[in-house]
PDB file of C-alpha atoms in Angstrom:
ATOM      1  CA  UNK A 774     -16.191  -2.354 -11.517  1.00  0.00           C
ATOM      2  CA  UNK A 775     -16.168   1.505 -11.232  1.00  0.00           C
ATOM      3  CA  UNK A 776     -18.931   2.512 -13.485  1.00  0.00           C
ATOM      4  CA  UNK A 777     -18.572   6.474 -13.648  1.00  0.00           C
ATOM      5  CA  UNK A 778     -17.125   9.667 -12.205  1.00  0.00           C
ATOM      6  CA  UNK A 779     -19.594   9.389  -9.166  1.00  0.00           C
ATOM      7  CA  UNK A 780     -18.101   6.046  -8.256  1.00  0.00           C
ATOM      8  CA  UNK A 781     -14.551   7.519  -8.412  1.00  0.00           C
ATOM      9  CA  UNK A 782     -15.568  10.370  -6.434  1.00  0.00           C
ATOM     10  CA  UNK A 783     -17.108   8.363  -3.739  1.00  0.00           C
ATOM     11  CA  UNK A 784     -14.007   6.024  -3.418  1.00  0.00           C
ATOM     12  CA  UNK A 785     -11.744   9.088  -3.220  1.00  0.00           C
ATOM     13  CA  UNK A 786     -13.943  10.376  -0.358  1.00  0.00           C
ATOM     14  CA  UNK A 787     -13.597   6.782   1.386  1.00  0.00           C
ATOM     15  CA  UNK A 788      -9.815   6.639   0.871  1.00  0.00           C
ATOM     16  CA  UNK A 789      -9.597  10.014   2.660  1.00  0.00           C
ATOM     17  CA  UNK A 790     -11.865   8.882   5.535  1.00  0.00           C
ATOM     18  CA  UNK A 791     -13.505   5.398   5.647  1.00  0.00           C
ATOM     19  CA  UNK A 792     -15.487   6.286   8.542  1.00  0.00           C
ATOM     20  CA  UNK A 793     -17.306   9.110   6.799  1.00  0.00           C
ATOM     21  CA  UNK A 794     -21.058   8.570   7.299  1.00  0.00           C
ATOM     22  CA  UNK A 795     -23.164   7.804   4.452  1.00  0.00           C
ATOM     23  CA  UNK A 796     -25.154  11.134   4.952  1.00  0.00           C
ATOM     24  CA  UNK A 797     -22.073  13.275   4.979  1.00  0.00           C
ATOM     25  CA  UNK A 798     -20.801  11.365   1.672  1.00  0.00           C
ATOM     26  CA  UNK A 799     -24.225  12.186   0.130  1.00  0.00           C
ATOM     27  CA  UNK A 800     -23.998  15.810   0.988  1.00  0.00           C
ATOM     28  CA  UNK A 801     -20.406  16.254  -0.262  1.00  0.00           C
ATOM     29  CA  UNK A 802     -21.605  14.179  -3.561  1.00  0.00           C
ATOM     30  CA  UNK A 803     -24.704  16.166  -3.815  1.00  0.00           C
ATOM     31  CA  UNK A 804     -26.729  12.944  -4.162  1.00  0.00           C
ATOM     32  CA  UNK A 805     -29.477  11.196  -1.914  1.00  0.00           C
ATOM     33  CA  UNK A 806     -28.034   9.059   0.914  1.00  0.00           C
ATOM     34  CA  UNK A 807     -29.898   5.951  -0.375  1.00  0.00           C
ATOM     35  CA  UNK A 808     -27.854   6.149  -3.652  1.00  0.00           C
ATOM     36  CA  UNK A 809     -24.681   6.266  -1.667  1.00  0.00           C
ATOM     37  CA  UNK A 810     -25.713   3.103   0.336  1.00  0.00           C
ATOM     38  CA  UNK A 811     -26.681   1.423  -3.258  1.00  0.00           C
ATOM     39  CA  UNK A 812     -23.443   2.405  -4.787  1.00  0.00           C
ATOM     40  CA  UNK A 813     -21.489   1.243  -1.700  1.00  0.00           C
ATOM     41  CA  UNK A 814     -23.280  -2.102  -1.621  1.00  0.00           C
ATOM     42  CA  UNK A 815     -22.619  -2.636  -5.453  1.00  0.00           C
ATOM     43  CA  UNK A 816     -18.914  -1.681  -5.204  1.00  0.00           C
ATOM     44  CA  UNK A 817     -18.374  -4.108  -2.246  1.00  0.00           C
ATOM     45  CA  UNK A 818     -20.539  -6.926  -4.181  1.00  0.00           C
ATOM     46  CA  UNK A 819     -18.223  -6.472  -7.292  1.00  0.00           C
ATOM     47  CA  UNK A 820     -15.014  -6.623  -5.169  1.00  0.00           C
ATOM     48  CA  UNK A 821     -13.902  -2.939  -5.972  1.00  0.00           C
ATOM     49  CA  UNK A 822     -14.025  -2.291  -2.274  1.00  0.00           C
ATOM     50  CA  UNK A 823     -12.816  -5.231  -0.284  1.00  0.00           C
ATOM     51  CA  UNK A 824     -12.553  -3.762   3.246  1.00  0.00           C
ATOM     52  CA  UNK A 825     -12.308  -0.589   5.481  1.00  0.00           C
ATOM     53  CA  UNK A 826      -9.281   0.018   7.628  1.00  0.00           C
ATOM     54  CA  UNK A 827      -7.497   2.044  10.113  1.00  0.00           C
ATOM     55  CA  UNK A 828      -4.304   3.979   9.472  1.00  0.00           C
ATOM     56  CA  UNK A 829      -2.058   4.750  12.213  1.00  0.00           C
ATOM     57  CA  UNK A 830      -0.329   8.222  12.331  1.00  0.00           C
ATOM     58  CA  UNK A 831       3.232   8.319  12.779  1.00  0.00           C
ATOM     59  CA  UNK A 832       4.210   8.644  16.348  1.00  0.00           C
ATOM     60  CA  UNK A 833       6.909  11.300  17.274  1.00  0.00           C
ATOM     61  CA  UNK A 834       8.349   8.901  19.792  1.00  0.00           C
ATOM     62  CA  UNK A 835       8.773   6.240  17.078  1.00  0.00           C
ATOM     63  CA  UNK A 836       9.957   7.830  13.811  1.00  0.00           C
ATOM     64  CA  UNK A 837       9.927   5.693  10.846  1.00  0.00           C
ATOM     65  CA  UNK A 838      11.869   5.433   7.787  1.00  0.00           C
ATOM     66  CA  UNK A 839      10.367   4.230   4.569  1.00  0.00           C
ATOM     67  CA  UNK A 840      12.092   2.943   1.506  1.00  0.00           C
ATOM     68  CA  UNK A 841      11.234   1.568  -1.792  1.00  0.00           C
ATOM     69  CA  UNK A 842      13.683  -1.251  -2.648  1.00  0.00           C
ATOM     70  CA  UNK A 843      14.345  -2.509  -6.223  1.00  0.00           C
ATOM     71  CA  UNK A 844      15.350  -6.182  -6.209  1.00  0.00           C
ATOM     72  CA  UNK A 845      16.945  -7.934  -9.081  1.00  0.00           C
ATOM     73  CA  UNK A 846      16.871 -11.724  -8.834  1.00  0.00           C
ATOM     74  CA  UNK A 847      18.731 -14.774 -10.406  1.00  0.00           C
ATOM     75  CA  UNK A 848      16.579 -16.579 -12.810  1.00  0.00           C
ATOM     76  CA  UNK A 849      13.962 -19.125 -11.497  1.00  0.00           C
ATOM     77  CA  UNK A 850      14.466 -18.021  -7.617  1.00  0.00           C
ATOM     78  CA  UNK A 851      11.376 -15.721  -7.448  1.00  0.00           C
ATOM     79  CA  UNK A 852       9.444 -18.265  -5.257  1.00  0.00           C
ATOM     80  CA  UNK A 853      12.366 -18.670  -2.751  1.00  0.00           C
ATOM     81  CA  UNK A 854      13.178 -15.051  -2.586  1.00  0.00           C
ATOM     82  CA  UNK A 855       9.549 -14.286  -1.921  1.00  0.00           C
ATOM     83  CA  UNK A 856       9.345 -16.793   0.909  1.00  0.00           C
ATOM     84  CA  UNK A 857      12.324 -15.169   2.562  1.00  0.00           C
ATOM     85  CA  UNK A 858      11.090 -11.687   2.120  1.00  0.00           C
ATOM     86  CA  UNK A 859       7.590 -12.579   3.653  1.00  0.00           C
ATOM     87  CA  UNK A 860       9.417 -13.297   6.821  1.00  0.00           C
ATOM     88  CA  UNK A 861      10.418  -9.646   7.288  1.00  0.00           C
ATOM     89  CA  UNK A 862       7.980  -7.952   9.546  1.00  0.00           C
ATOM     90  CA  UNK A 863       9.054  -4.525   8.174  1.00  0.00           C
ATOM     91  CA  UNK A 864       8.023  -5.565   4.530  1.00  0.00           C
ATOM     92  CA  UNK A 865       4.712  -3.650   3.804  1.00  0.00           C
ATOM     93  CA  UNK A 866       4.391  -4.536   0.049  1.00  0.00           C
ATOM     94  CA  UNK A 867       6.183  -6.599  -2.500  1.00  0.00           C
ATOM     95  CA  UNK A 868       5.160  -6.299  -6.181  1.00  0.00           C
ATOM     96  CA  UNK A 869       6.699  -7.930  -9.238  1.00  0.00           C
ATOM     97  CA  UNK A 870       7.263  -5.241 -11.836  1.00  0.00           C
ATOM     98  CA  UNK A 871       8.473  -4.963 -15.528  1.00  0.00           C
ATOM     99  CA  UNK A 872      11.510  -2.907 -16.131  1.00  0.00           C
ATOM    100  CA  UNK A 873      15.030  -2.709 -14.495  1.00  0.00           C
ATOM    101  CA  UNK A 874      14.026  -4.743 -11.499  1.00  0.00           C
ATOM    102  CA  UNK A 875      12.226  -7.922 -10.832  1.00  0.00           C
ATOM    103  CA  UNK A 876      10.599  -6.798  -7.309  1.00  0.00           C
ATOM    104  CA  UNK A 877       9.830  -3.467  -5.564  1.00  0.00           C
ATOM    105  CA  UNK A 878       9.781  -3.850  -1.965  1.00  0.00           C
ATOM    106  CA  UNK A 879       8.228  -1.167   0.361  1.00  0.00           C
ATOM    107  CA  UNK A 880       9.666  -1.269   3.814  1.00  0.00           C
ATOM    108  CA  UNK A 881       9.102   0.531   6.988  1.00  0.00           C
ATOM    109  CA  UNK A 882      11.861   0.466   9.660  1.00  0.00           C
ATOM    110  CA  UNK A 883      11.929   2.348  13.135  1.00  0.00           C
ATOM    111  CA  UNK A 884      15.331   3.722  12.232  1.00  0.00           C
ATOM    112  CA  UNK A 885      18.091   4.160   9.611  1.00  0.00           C
ATOM    113  CA  UNK A 886      20.120   1.563  11.456  1.00  0.00           C
ATOM    114  CA  UNK A 887      17.139  -1.113  11.108  1.00  0.00           C
ATOM    115  CA  UNK A 888      16.727  -0.130   7.384  1.00  0.00           C
ATOM    116  CA  UNK A 889      20.494  -0.720   6.980  1.00  0.00           C
ATOM    117  CA  UNK A 890      20.323  -4.180   8.531  1.00  0.00           C
ATOM    118  CA  UNK A 891      17.187  -5.101   6.569  1.00  0.00           C
ATOM    119  CA  UNK A 892      19.020  -4.054   3.270  1.00  0.00           C
ATOM    120  CA  UNK A 893      22.013  -6.174   4.288  1.00  0.00           C
ATOM    121  CA  UNK A 894      19.673  -9.155   5.128  1.00  0.00           C
ATOM    122  CA  UNK A 895      17.748  -8.814   1.688  1.00  0.00           C
ATOM    123  CA  UNK A 896      21.077  -8.605  -0.133  1.00  0.00           C
ATOM    124  CA  UNK A 897      22.242 -11.845   1.555  1.00  0.00           C
ATOM    125  CA  UNK A 898      18.967 -13.879   0.483  1.00  0.00           C
ATOM    126  CA  UNK A 899      20.087 -16.698  -1.972  1.00  0.00           C
ATOM    127  CA  UNK A 900      18.858 -15.537  -5.187  1.00  0.00           C
ATOM    128  CA  UNK A 901      19.147 -11.770  -4.784  1.00  0.00           C
ATOM    129  CA  UNK A 902      21.410 -10.304  -7.267  1.00  0.00           C
ATOM    130  CA  UNK A 903      21.322  -6.654  -6.678  1.00  0.00           C
ATOM    131  CA  UNK A 904      19.042  -3.959  -4.762  1.00  0.00           C
ATOM    132  CA  UNK A 905      18.766  -0.266  -5.348  1.00  0.00           C
ATOM    133  CA  UNK A 906      17.190   1.701  -2.687  1.00  0.00           C
ATOM    134  CA  UNK A 907      15.252   5.052  -2.463  1.00  0.00           C
ATOM    135  CA  UNK A 908      14.324   6.308   0.996  1.00  0.00           C
ATOM    136  CA  UNK A 909      11.123   8.284   1.128  1.00  0.00           C
ATOM    137  CA  UNK A 910      11.899  11.714   2.214  1.00  0.00           C
ATOM    138  CA  UNK A 911       8.339  13.027   2.420  1.00  0.00           C
ATOM    139  CA  UNK A 912       4.698  11.628   1.459  1.00  0.00           C
ATOM    140  CA  UNK A 913       2.949  13.958  -0.915  1.00  0.00           C
ATOM    141  CA  UNK A 914      -0.175  12.125  -1.386  1.00  0.00           C
ATOM    142  CA  UNK A 915      -1.363   8.894   0.432  1.00  0.00           C
ATOM    143  CA  UNK A 916      -4.554   7.269  -0.720  1.00  0.00           C
ATOM    144  CA  UNK A 917      -3.733   3.647   0.252  1.00  0.00           C
ATOM    145  CA  UNK A 918      -4.732   1.952   3.177  1.00  0.00           C
TER     146      UNK A 918
END
């Protein structure tokens, strides 16, 4: 569990650069390196930090289109629809949500033509009543893996 502002600042720095050395983290936070090591160990032990990852930059040769898709389901079809959606390699994330939609899917496709095909495929899944898509035009803040 995040205990205080220092934990939050440490996590924010790691989200920006998970490869940052403990010495640099300590310098930026104005604390001892051993304090950073101890806090990292605690955050990992408590499951706040569950891993470190590499994020790939977008290659100009392979432009990508991202979209957030709101999905409305028929009652009692969530399990079947989820199983079908999991098969899509372009599916980055699927969340069940409250509100207008049952699910929000985040997709990444290599082109608008591929995104169009994916949206058609999702719409054809038994149990999907409706989809509403928002294409991401620009990413303003990204703290995710």
